[in-house]
Tab-separated table of C-alpha atoms and ligand atoms in Angstrom:
chain	number	residue	atom	x	y	z
A	1	MET	CA	84.692	-25.990	-142.918
A	2	THR	CA	84.678	-29.452	-144.569
A	3	VAL	CA	83.342	-32.853	-143.564
A	4	ASN	CA	85.877	-35.733	-143.814
A	5	LYS	CA	85.145	-39.398	-144.418
A	6	ASN	CA	84.601	-40.147	-140.719
A	7	ASN	CA	81.801	-37.576	-140.858
A	8	LYS	CA	83.826	-35.328	-138.531
A	9	HIS	CA	84.136	-31.643	-139.247
A	10	SER	CA	87.507	-30.186	-139.954
A	11	PHE	CA	87.292	-26.648	-138.735
A	12	CYS	CA	89.902	-24.012	-137.906
A	13	CYS	CA	89.299	-21.953	-134.774
A	14	ARG	CA	88.269	-18.313	-135.348
A	15	ILE	CA	90.827	-17.227	-132.722
A	16	SER	CA	93.900	-19.448	-133.178
A	17	ASP	CA	93.341	-20.449	-136.803
A	18	LYS	CA	94.401	-23.967	-135.709
A	19	PRO	CA	92.344	-27.172	-136.143
A	20	SER	CA	89.556	-27.506	-133.615
A	21	GLU	CA	87.986	-30.731	-132.239
A	22	SER	CA	84.329	-31.618	-133.018
A	23	VAL	CA	82.187	-31.917	-129.889
A	24	ILE	CA	78.579	-32.548	-130.970
A	25	SER	CA	76.100	-31.713	-133.709
A	26	TYR	CA	72.517	-30.851	-132.714
A	27	GLY	CA	71.452	-31.284	-136.334
A	28	LYS	CA	69.469	-29.009	-138.621
A	29	MET	CA	68.525	-25.813	-136.812
A	30	PRO	CA	66.477	-22.712	-137.718
A	31	ILE	CA	67.120	-19.117	-136.532
A	32	ALA	CA	66.496	-19.320	-132.749
A	33	ASN	CA	64.442	-16.115	-132.598
A	34	GLY	CA	62.868	-16.673	-136.037
A	35	PHE	CA	59.230	-16.960	-134.935
A	36	LEU	CA	57.134	-17.242	-138.078
A	37	ASN	CA	53.679	-17.293	-139.676
A	38	SER	CA	52.382	-20.424	-141.403
A	39	GLU	CA	52.866	-18.860	-144.884
A	40	GLU	CA	56.597	-18.669	-144.120
A	41	PHE	CA	57.084	-22.364	-143.227
A	42	SER	CA	58.168	-23.402	-146.731
A	43	LYS	CA	60.970	-20.822	-146.958
A	44	GLU	CA	62.373	-21.240	-143.459
A	45	TYR	CA	66.186	-21.126	-143.257
A	46	PHE	CA	68.151	-23.962	-141.599
A	47	PHE	CA	71.837	-24.502	-140.831
A	48	GLU	CA	73.756	-27.207	-138.961
A	49	LEU	CA	74.175	-26.390	-135.261
A	50	ALA	CA	77.440	-28.031	-134.217
A	51	VAL	CA	80.150	-27.066	-131.732
A	52	THR	CA	83.902	-27.547	-131.493
A	53	PHE	CA	86.611	-27.008	-128.897
A	54	CYS	CA	89.995	-25.584	-129.850
A	55	PRO	CA	92.862	-27.065	-127.792
A	56	THR	CA	95.028	-24.014	-128.641
A	57	SER	CA	92.745	-21.038	-127.860
A	58	LYS	CA	90.503	-23.111	-125.473
A	59	MET	CA	87.515	-21.585	-127.264
A	60	PHE	CA	84.202	-23.466	-127.392
A	61	GLN	CA	82.426	-22.269	-130.519
A	62	LEU	CA	79.919	-22.939	-133.285
A	63	ILE	CA	81.223	-24.348	-136.522
A	64	GLU	CA	78.677	-22.491	-138.605
A	65	GLN	CA	76.812	-19.298	-137.768
A	66	PRO	CA	74.150	-17.699	-139.978
A	67	ASP	CA	74.847	-14.191	-141.313
A	68	PRO	CA	74.289	-11.713	-138.394
A	69	LYS	CA	71.855	-9.727	-140.586
A	70	MET	CA	69.541	-12.765	-140.618
A	71	MET	CA	69.394	-12.710	-136.812
A	72	PHE	CA	69.535	-9.014	-135.842
A	73	HIS	CA	67.174	-6.781	-137.787
A	74	GLU	CA	64.030	-4.636	-137.627
A	75	ASN	CA	61.908	-7.564	-136.392
A	76	TYR	CA	64.228	-8.842	-133.655
A	77	ALA	CA	62.043	-10.720	-131.174
A	78	PHE	CA	64.039	-10.393	-127.936
A	79	PHE	CA	63.239	-7.368	-125.754
A	80	SER	CA	65.492	-7.254	-122.668
A	81	SER	CA	62.908	-5.527	-120.486
A	82	THR	CA	60.516	-8.519	-120.511
A	83	SER	CA	62.197	-9.679	-117.285
A	84	ASN	CA	61.885	-7.612	-114.094
A	85	LYS	CA	64.828	-9.452	-112.545
A	86	MET	CA	67.025	-8.499	-115.502
A	87	ALA	CA	65.884	-4.876	-115.134
A	88	GLU	CA	67.089	-5.005	-111.503
A	89	HIS	CA	70.332	-6.672	-112.590
A	90	PHE	CA	71.078	-3.892	-115.079
A	91	GLU	CA	70.208	-1.151	-112.625
A	92	LYS	CA	72.798	-2.643	-110.244
A	93	MET	CA	75.307	-2.815	-113.086
A	94	ALA	CA	74.804	0.897	-113.878
A	95	ASN	CA	75.159	1.786	-110.178
A	96	ASN	CA	78.374	-0.266	-109.942
A	97	TYR	CA	79.868	1.594	-112.923
A	98	THR	CA	78.959	4.997	-111.486
A	99	ALA	CA	80.179	4.220	-107.970
A	100	ASN	CA	83.441	2.472	-108.860
A	101	PHE	CA	84.584	3.515	-112.305
A	102	LEU	CA	83.407	7.066	-113.053
A	103	SER	CA	85.426	9.497	-110.952
A	104	ASN	CA	83.999	12.452	-112.851
A	105	PRO	CA	80.524	11.592	-114.203
A	106	LYS	CA	80.100	15.058	-115.753
A	107	ASP	CA	82.935	14.423	-118.227
A	108	ALA	CA	82.341	10.710	-118.632
A	109	PHE	CA	81.282	8.814	-121.735
A	110	VAL	CA	79.632	5.395	-121.408
A	111	VAL	CA	79.092	3.161	-124.429
A	112	GLU	CA	77.014	0.012	-124.533
A	113	LEU	CA	77.174	-2.618	-127.275
A	114	GLY	CA	73.945	-4.562	-127.865
A	115	SER	CA	72.034	-2.054	-125.729
A	116	ASN	CA	68.685	-3.493	-126.899
A	117	ASP	CA	65.695	-1.538	-125.504
A	118	GLY	CA	67.925	0.591	-123.239
A	119	ILE	CA	67.479	-1.567	-120.129
A	120	MET	CA	70.934	-0.544	-118.752
A	121	LEU	CA	71.742	2.785	-120.409
A	122	ARG	CA	68.472	4.418	-119.355
A	123	HIS	CA	70.045	4.895	-115.924
A	124	PHE	CA	72.813	6.992	-117.496
A	125	ALA	CA	70.267	8.857	-119.626
A	126	LYS	CA	68.286	9.650	-116.479
A	127	ALA	CA	71.402	10.866	-114.661
A	128	GLY	CA	72.310	13.130	-117.600
A	129	ILE	CA	75.599	11.267	-118.254
A	130	LYS	CA	76.887	11.217	-121.833
A	131	HIS	CA	76.204	7.769	-123.292
A	132	LEU	CA	75.663	5.900	-126.534
A	133	GLY	CA	73.964	2.591	-127.321
A	134	ILE	CA	75.147	0.657	-130.374
A	135	GLU	CA	72.291	-1.649	-131.328
A	136	PRO	CA	71.792	-3.094	-134.832
A	137	SER	CA	68.219	-4.367	-134.325
A	138	SER	CA	66.338	-1.207	-135.224
A	139	ASN	CA	63.024	-2.107	-133.547
A	140	VAL	CA	64.548	-2.561	-130.090
A	141	ALA	CA	66.847	0.466	-130.689
A	142	GLU	CA	63.741	2.562	-131.382
A	143	VAL	CA	62.215	1.546	-128.026
A	144	ALA	CA	65.470	2.678	-126.354
A	145	ARG	CA	65.300	6.054	-128.114
A	146	GLN	CA	61.724	6.481	-126.927
A	147	ASN	CA	63.082	5.930	-123.397
A	148	GLY	CA	65.534	8.803	-123.898
A	149	VAL	CA	68.555	6.577	-124.603
A	150	ASN	CA	70.871	7.889	-127.312
A	151	THR	CA	71.196	4.930	-129.710
A	152	ILE	CA	72.592	4.239	-133.178
A	153	SER	CA	71.556	1.203	-135.191
A	154	GLU	CA	74.879	-0.337	-136.215
A	155	PHE	CA	76.833	-3.546	-135.694
A	156	PHE	CA	79.840	-2.849	-133.482
A	157	GLY	CA	83.254	-3.496	-135.031
A	158	GLU	CA	86.353	-1.578	-136.066
A	159	GLU	CA	84.538	0.638	-138.582
A	160	THR	CA	81.737	1.653	-136.184
A	161	ALA	CA	84.297	2.301	-133.418
A	162	ARG	CA	86.182	4.665	-135.728
A	163	LYS	CA	82.969	6.598	-136.547
A	164	VAL	CA	81.871	6.806	-132.899
A	165	GLU	CA	85.315	7.925	-131.713
A	166	ALA	CA	85.379	10.683	-134.362
A	167	GLU	CA	81.940	11.954	-133.342
A	168	TYR	CA	81.904	11.447	-129.553
A	169	GLY	CA	85.517	10.920	-128.416
A	170	LYS	CA	86.887	8.023	-126.390
A	171	ALA	CA	84.925	6.086	-123.773
A	172	ASP	CA	85.519	5.582	-120.044
A	173	ILE	CA	83.412	2.434	-120.060
A	174	ILE	CA	82.447	0.115	-122.891
A	175	SER	CA	79.866	-2.325	-121.584
A	176	ALA	CA	78.401	-5.342	-123.366
A	177	ALA	CA	75.960	-7.830	-121.853
A	178	ASN	CA	75.020	-10.991	-123.715
A	179	VAL	CA	76.378	-9.731	-126.986
A	180	MET	CA	80.132	-10.365	-127.109
A	181	CYS	CA	79.387	-14.076	-127.534
A	182	HIS	CA	77.214	-13.127	-130.541
A	183	ILE	CA	79.971	-11.505	-132.611
A	184	PRO	CA	82.060	-13.922	-134.691
A	185	ASP	CA	84.720	-11.386	-135.722
A	186	LEU	CA	86.486	-10.731	-132.409
A	187	ASN	CA	89.423	-9.396	-134.402
A	188	SER	CA	87.291	-6.431	-135.490
A	189	VAL	CA	85.900	-6.058	-131.928
A	190	GLY	CA	89.416	-6.082	-130.402
A	191	LYS	CA	90.607	-3.400	-132.822
A	192	GLY	CA	87.422	-1.378	-132.266
A	193	ILE	CA	87.847	-1.460	-128.473
A	194	GLY	CA	91.476	-0.389	-128.961
A	195	LEU	CA	90.303	2.663	-130.921
A	196	LEU	CA	87.404	3.675	-128.696
A	197	LEU	CA	88.646	3.065	-125.144
A	198	LYS	CA	90.391	5.768	-123.083
A	199	ASP	CA	93.872	4.761	-121.836
A	200	THR	CA	92.545	3.983	-118.367
A	201	GLY	CA	89.050	3.048	-119.556
A	202	ILE	CA	87.439	-0.334	-118.947
A	203	PHE	CA	85.754	-2.796	-121.282
A	204	VAL	CA	83.300	-4.959	-119.337
A	205	PHE	CA	81.280	-7.777	-120.765
A	206	GLU	CA	79.216	-10.654	-119.444
A	207	ASP	CA	77.940	-13.763	-121.146
A	208	PRO	CA	76.764	-17.284	-120.301
A	209	TYR	CA	79.752	-19.066	-118.741
A	210	LEU	CA	81.224	-22.266	-120.149
A	211	GLY	CA	81.803	-23.696	-116.658
A	212	ASP	CA	78.048	-23.510	-115.943
A	213	VAL	CA	77.035	-24.907	-119.337
A	214	ILE	CA	79.301	-27.926	-118.811
A	215	LYS	CA	78.325	-28.485	-115.158
A	216	LYS	CA	74.570	-28.187	-115.798
A	217	THR	CA	74.441	-29.711	-119.296
A	218	SER	CA	72.617	-26.512	-120.262
A	219	TYR	CA	73.153	-27.215	-123.946
A	220	ASP	CA	70.227	-24.936	-124.787
A	221	GLN	CA	72.668	-22.000	-124.389
A	222	ILE	CA	74.040	-23.212	-127.707
A	223	TYR	CA	72.117	-21.597	-130.559
A	224	ASP	CA	72.798	-19.482	-133.640
A	225	GLU	CA	73.387	-16.187	-131.774
A	226	HIS	CA	75.903	-17.702	-129.326
A	227	VAL	CA	78.858	-18.310	-131.593
A	228	TYR	CA	81.126	-18.543	-128.523
A	229	ILE	CA	80.608	-19.829	-124.984
A	230	PHE	CA	83.473	-18.152	-123.118
A	231	SER	CA	85.706	-19.121	-120.206
A	232	VAL	CA	88.243	-16.833	-118.520
A	233	GLN	CA	91.048	-18.668	-120.320
A	234	SER	CA	89.508	-18.303	-123.777
A	235	VAL	CA	88.744	-14.602	-123.175
A	236	LEU	CA	92.384	-14.011	-122.177
A	237	ASN	CA	93.533	-15.743	-125.359
A	238	ALA	CA	91.025	-13.949	-127.613
A	239	PHE	CA	91.747	-10.370	-126.496
A	240	SER	CA	95.474	-10.511	-125.685
A	241	PRO	CA	96.501	-9.869	-129.344
A	242	TYR	CA	94.774	-6.454	-129.081
A	243	GLY	CA	96.727	-5.298	-126.036
A	244	LEU	CA	93.826	-6.035	-123.662
A	245	GLU	CA	93.960	-8.041	-120.446
A	246	VAL	CA	91.396	-9.297	-117.944
A	247	PHE	CA	91.929	-7.579	-114.574
A	248	HIS	CA	88.868	-8.866	-112.728
A	249	VAL	CA	86.114	-11.461	-113.136
A	250	ASP	CA	82.816	-11.643	-111.298
A	251	PRO	CA	80.448	-14.652	-111.603
A	252	GLN	CA	76.768	-13.774	-112.136
A	253	THR	CA	73.644	-15.868	-111.568
A	254	THR	CA	71.877	-14.436	-114.632
A	255	HIS	CA	71.047	-16.603	-117.650
A	256	GLY	CA	71.682	-19.774	-115.701
A	257	GLY	CA	75.251	-18.803	-114.777
A	258	SER	CA	77.248	-16.052	-116.445
A	259	MET	CA	80.669	-14.465	-116.031
A	260	ARG	CA	81.419	-10.757	-116.033
A	261	TYR	CA	84.879	-9.997	-117.451
A	262	TYR	CA	86.625	-6.668	-116.765
A	263	LEU	CA	89.281	-5.827	-119.362
A	264	CYS	CA	91.664	-2.902	-119.774
A	265	ARG	CA	94.762	-1.968	-121.734
A	266	LYS	CA	97.704	-4.059	-120.481
A	267	GLY	CA	98.993	-2.581	-117.224
A	268	ALA	CA	96.242	0.053	-116.864
A	269	HIS	CA	94.604	-1.569	-113.802
A	270	ALA	CA	95.973	-3.853	-111.079
A	271	ILE	CA	95.006	-7.483	-111.708
A	272	LYS	CA	92.760	-8.800	-108.945
A	273	GLU	CA	92.951	-12.226	-107.309
A	274	SER	CA	89.596	-13.159	-108.830
A	275	VAL	CA	91.292	-13.859	-112.185
A	276	GLY	CA	93.804	-16.405	-110.866
A	277	ASN	CA	91.156	-17.966	-108.622
A	278	GLN	CA	88.734	-18.489	-111.492
A	279	LEU	CA	91.504	-19.943	-113.672
A	280	LYS	CA	92.138	-22.506	-110.923
A	281	ILE	CA	88.418	-23.375	-110.899
A	282	GLU	CA	88.593	-23.824	-114.683
A	283	ASP	CA	91.522	-26.214	-114.217
A	284	SER	CA	89.548	-28.228	-111.693
A	285	LEU	CA	86.582	-28.365	-114.111
A	286	ARG	CA	89.055	-29.603	-116.761
A	287	LEU	CA	87.803	-26.994	-119.222
A	288	ASP	CA	91.034	-27.369	-121.182
A	289	LYS	CA	90.523	-31.094	-121.905
A	290	ILE	CA	88.663	-32.518	-124.882
A	291	GLU	CA	87.453	-35.439	-122.686
A	292	THR	CA	85.320	-32.928	-120.755
A	293	TYR	CA	83.479	-32.063	-123.953
A	294	GLU	CA	83.126	-35.708	-124.991
A	295	GLN	CA	81.369	-36.338	-121.668
A	296	PHE	CA	79.254	-33.194	-122.208
A	297	ALA	CA	78.123	-34.589	-125.592
A	298	ARG	CA	77.064	-37.867	-123.912
A	299	ASN	CA	75.193	-35.890	-121.236
A	300	CYS	CA	73.296	-33.974	-123.936
A	301	GLU	CA	72.192	-37.247	-125.574
A	302	GLN	CA	71.052	-38.617	-122.210
A	303	ASN	CA	69.109	-35.421	-121.443
A	304	LYS	CA	67.395	-35.602	-124.843
A	305	ASN	CA	66.416	-39.281	-124.379
A	306	ASP	CA	65.009	-38.631	-120.888
A	307	PHE	CA	63.019	-35.595	-122.043
A	308	VAL	CA	61.463	-37.286	-125.074
A	309	LYS	CA	60.638	-40.401	-123.051
A	310	LEU	CA	58.825	-38.331	-120.421
A	311	LEU	CA	56.808	-36.331	-122.962
A	312	LYS	CA	55.790	-39.476	-124.852
A	313	GLN	CA	54.713	-41.150	-121.616
A	314	LEU	CA	52.602	-38.123	-120.633
A	315	LYS	CA	50.963	-38.112	-124.041
A	316	ALA	CA	50.199	-41.833	-123.720
A	317	ASP	CA	48.633	-41.058	-120.320
A	318	GLY	CA	46.402	-38.417	-121.951
A	319	LYS	CA	47.997	-35.455	-120.159
A	320	ARG	CA	48.091	-31.933	-121.586
A	321	VAL	CA	51.598	-30.438	-121.758
A	322	VAL	CA	52.436	-26.855	-122.783
A	323	GLY	CA	55.659	-24.819	-122.871
A	324	TYR	CA	56.253	-21.787	-120.650
A	325	ALA	CA	58.214	-18.987	-122.426
A	326	ALA	CA	59.285	-19.216	-126.047
A	327	THR	CA	62.953	-18.549	-125.371
A	328	SER	CA	65.654	-18.624	-128.005
A	329	LYS	CA	67.139	-21.500	-126.009
A	330	SER	CA	63.990	-23.569	-126.526
A	331	THR	CA	64.646	-23.627	-130.279
A	332	THR	CA	67.726	-25.792	-129.712
A	333	VAL	CA	65.929	-28.175	-127.340
A	334	LEU	CA	62.805	-28.608	-129.487
A	335	ASN	CA	64.661	-29.125	-132.755
A	336	TYR	CA	67.414	-31.353	-131.325
A	337	CYS	CA	64.809	-33.517	-129.526
A	338	ASP	CA	62.369	-33.354	-132.474
A	339	ILE	CA	59.472	-32.188	-130.287
A	340	GLY	CA	56.501	-30.673	-132.132
A	341	PRO	CA	52.850	-29.749	-131.390
A	342	ASP	CA	51.999	-33.448	-130.948
A	343	LEU	CA	53.953	-33.449	-127.655
A	344	ILE	CA	53.746	-29.773	-126.623
A	345	GLU	CA	50.365	-28.225	-127.413
A	346	TYR	CA	51.499	-24.589	-127.380
A	347	ILE	CA	54.056	-22.295	-125.754
A	348	CYS	CA	52.891	-19.224	-123.841
A	349	ASP	CA	55.044	-16.090	-123.884
A	350	THR	CA	54.615	-12.503	-122.753
A	351	THR	CA	56.318	-10.961	-125.829
A	352	PRO	CA	53.580	-9.586	-128.134
A	353	ILE	CA	55.500	-10.070	-131.416
A	354	LYS	CA	55.951	-13.796	-130.715
A	355	GLN	CA	52.246	-14.404	-129.976
A	356	GLY	CA	50.082	-15.759	-132.805
A	357	LYS	CA	53.212	-17.059	-134.555
A	358	PHE	CA	54.886	-20.482	-134.528
A	359	SER	CA	58.126	-21.676	-132.962
A	360	PRO	CA	61.135	-21.901	-135.304
A	361	GLY	CA	61.572	-25.287	-136.961
A	362	MET	CA	59.045	-27.353	-134.991
A	363	HIS	CA	56.112	-24.936	-135.534
A	364	ILE	CA	54.491	-25.120	-132.110
A	365	PRO	CA	51.866	-22.324	-131.749
A	366	ILE	CA	52.904	-19.393	-129.515
A	367	LYS	CA	50.070	-18.108	-127.352
A	368	SER	CA	49.656	-15.308	-124.892
A	369	TYR	CA	50.113	-15.631	-121.170
A	370	GLU	CA	46.317	-15.362	-120.706
A	371	ASP	CA	45.875	-18.691	-122.493
A	372	PHE	CA	48.008	-20.351	-119.847
A	373	LYS	CA	46.104	-18.649	-117.047
A	374	ASN	CA	42.613	-19.325	-118.368
A	375	ASP	CA	43.059	-22.855	-119.690
A	376	ARG	CA	45.368	-24.701	-117.304
A	377	PRO	CA	47.367	-27.667	-118.735
A	378	ASP	CA	48.460	-30.628	-116.580
A	379	TYR	CA	52.164	-29.902	-117.134
A	380	ALA	CA	54.227	-26.874	-118.203
A	381	VAL	CA	57.790	-27.192	-119.510
A	382	LEU	CA	59.845	-24.360	-118.080
A	383	PHE	CA	61.859	-23.189	-121.081
A	384	ALA	CA	62.839	-19.934	-119.300
A	385	TRP	CA	64.583	-21.917	-116.536
A	386	ASN	CA	67.059	-19.044	-116.181
A	387	HIS	CA	64.133	-16.916	-114.917
A	388	ALA	CA	62.838	-19.713	-112.665
A	389	GLN	CA	62.783	-17.752	-109.431
A	390	GLU	CA	60.806	-14.870	-110.955
A	391	ILE	CA	58.370	-17.239	-112.686
A	392	PHE	CA	57.809	-19.572	-109.735
A	393	GLU	CA	57.059	-16.589	-107.505
A	394	LYS	CA	54.266	-15.372	-109.773
A	395	GLU	CA	52.913	-18.808	-110.731
A	396	LYS	CA	52.006	-20.213	-107.321
A	397	ALA	CA	48.403	-20.617	-108.493
A	398	PHE	CA	49.431	-23.125	-111.187
A	399	ILE	CA	50.842	-25.528	-108.585
A	400	ASP	CA	47.930	-24.835	-106.184
A	401	GLN	CA	45.502	-25.839	-108.934
A	402	GLY	CA	47.306	-29.171	-109.432
A	403	GLY	CA	49.704	-28.166	-112.236
A	404	LYS	CA	53.232	-29.596	-112.456
A	405	TRP	CA	56.421	-28.124	-113.884
A	406	ILE	CA	58.837	-30.021	-116.103
A	407	VAL	CA	62.448	-28.847	-115.997
A	408	PHE	CA	65.365	-30.269	-117.996
A	409	VAL	CA	68.345	-28.399	-116.483
A	410	PRO	CA	70.475	-29.822	-114.922
A	411	GLU	CA	68.405	-32.954	-115.565
A	412	VAL	CA	64.875	-33.874	-116.614
A	413	LYS	CA	62.526	-33.725	-113.628
A	414	VAL	CA	58.860	-33.192	-112.743
A	415	LEU	CA	58.344	-30.684	-109.915
A	416	SER	CA	55.023	-30.518	-108.160
A	417	SER	CA	55.598	-28.425	-105.056
A	418	GLN	CA	56.749	-24.886	-104.463
A	419	GLU	CA	59.577	-26.216	-102.241
A	420	SER	CA	60.963	-28.532	-104.892
A	421	LEU	CA	60.871	-25.674	-107.394
A	422	ILE	CA	62.910	-23.395	-105.197
A	423	GLN	CA	65.389	-26.188	-104.353
A	424	ASN	CA	65.852	-26.888	-108.044
A	425	VAL	CA	66.680	-23.241	-108.712
A	426	ALA	CA	69.060	-22.878	-105.779
F	501	SAH	N1	72.271	-6.437	-123.616
F	501	SAH	C1	70.923	-6.925	-123.658
F	501	SAH	C2	70.569	-7.546	-125.019
F	501	SAH	C3	71.180	-8.879	-125.302
F	501	SAH	S1	70.583	-9.584	-126.817
F	501	SAH	C4	70.662	-7.907	-122.542
F	501	SAH	O1	71.612	-8.464	-121.977
F	501	SAH	O2	69.488	-8.192	-122.271
F	501	SAH	C5	71.900	-9.200	-127.902
F	501	SAH	C6	71.754	-7.837	-128.540
F	501	SAH	O3	72.964	-7.556	-129.232
F	501	SAH	C7	70.641	-7.763	-129.561
F	501	SAH	O4	69.816	-6.676	-129.250
F	501	SAH	C8	71.368	-7.626	-130.895
F	501	SAH	O5	70.667	-6.849	-131.835
F	501	SAH	C9	72.670	-6.970	-130.480
F	501	SAH	N2	73.849	-7.228	-131.363
F	501	SAH	C10	74.109	-8.306	-132.138
F	501	SAH	N3	75.289	-8.162	-132.777
F	501	SAH	C11	75.791	-6.962	-132.408
F	501	SAH	C12	76.967	-6.227	-132.753
F	501	SAH	N4	77.877	-6.698	-133.624
F	501	SAH	N5	77.153	-5.010	-132.167
F	501	SAH	C13	76.250	-4.504	-131.291
F	501	SAH	N6	75.110	-5.157	-130.951
F	501	SAH	C14	74.885	-6.351	-131.500
F	502	TMP	P1	65.541	-15.433	-122.569
F	502	TMP	O1	65.554	-16.700	-121.793
F	502	TMP	O2	66.318	-15.534	-123.828
F	502	TMP	O3	65.899	-14.252	-121.693
F	502	TMP	O4	64.045	-15.181	-123.101
F	502	TMP	C1	63.020	-14.922	-122.213
F	502	TMP	C2	61.672	-15.205	-122.886
F	502	TMP	O5	60.793	-15.630	-121.859
F	502	TMP	C3	61.030	-13.994	-123.532
F	502	TMP	O6	60.411	-14.392	-124.747
F	502	TMP	C4	59.949	-13.564	-122.542
F	502	TMP	C5	59.598	-14.863	-121.887
F	502	TMP	N1	59.112	-14.736	-120.504
F	502	TMP	C6	57.776	-15.034	-120.231
F	502	TMP	O7	57.018	-15.371	-121.129
F	502	TMP	N2	57.339	-14.909	-118.937
F	502	TMP	C7	58.164	-14.526	-117.934
F	502	TMP	O8	57.733	-14.428	-116.792
F	502	TMP	C8	59.553	-14.240	-118.222
F	502	TMP	C9	60.485	-13.819	-117.128
F	502	TMP	C10	59.974	-14.375	-119.526
């Protein structure tokens, strides 16, 4: 990647190897899940968070991504099981696999990439079905093992696939939730899937969906881990060179709007109508046009200006504002908008290893949930807007005691009644 004299990046797409168009830069960004102690402030790592769109592969992607080993390691801060709704989601996913894709569970082999703390695979472990989690972050992998989930701590790619195939044989299902978009080398993934998948096996993955990000201006889905934000068209283009095709797609409400992609070896499964239908929706959203992304960039700027203006006004009015949930997404918002502890006093989060630390880049203190409960602020910024329903249900008392929520997706708004909260989520 180089920067030319117009200060535009010249970048070749990871999929097509053709020049890609700059969309927007969110500036200097730290590791999104890199919560830190004050002694670590001076050696914090930063990179430039900027995205491009490739007119050839239709891929929306980061220009620069930090080394995966800096993001996924023994102190990884994201534990999937912190959300009850996600636990339900993954139970349904496991049931769907068993009911529709495992004709003979006794002889089946189910693999999950990025299996984290075993939130999905534990259902296969419980049912005594042969399974394997491939999870490089050793702390979350250890939690999975304690839950009886067979897990190895490796990054998935061609080499790992070869090792797993030699030891366990080929898989009926390879599942990956919120991880395919994390892996820059899809060439190695494509080859690995080719090695590990049975001839009639299925490779299913789900990730935040580009159509939703564009429609909702949910630019906070863009952070170091998410090197790609996929669409059906870009997934078709990325995996076709490896003899894989998409035979079904299924939109999901998780993470603010995701897409589940079902892939198989070419010709192994009948292609469902859902694929053509979703491609038509992508045409109507103009996801193949650079103008769509130019408008998206303007929407991001507008969202930032509105958010900063509101927080500054509240500060001038002497109001106390805190953040609710120290999500990885919040790192993009806080750093792009340059919001520090002067505007947001602290962020409460239920994850023990985040508490007592500071947010990446802007160094806002992370406190426990009890702090929020015992010392009510005037306003709380809902950073975990993708878990809004679950949070609003358990936080009725905050509104009853006069508290107000601030949301910024799809636009910056103050919500002060339970009804307006639910409408905003719907
Ligand atoms: N599937 C879980 C976890 C998503 S977070 C869920 O949806 O909640 C992404 C996970 O992928 C992290 O636990 C991270 O350690 C893991 N990961 C990152 N790169 C990977 C790779 N190359 N292969 C397998 N897992 C990877
Ligand atoms: P995510 O948006 O990347 O899934 O991260 C969720 C974060 O939100 C995680 O740090 C846990 C936190 N969280 C809370 O603090 N309270 C909650 O009620 C929920 C659902 C999540």
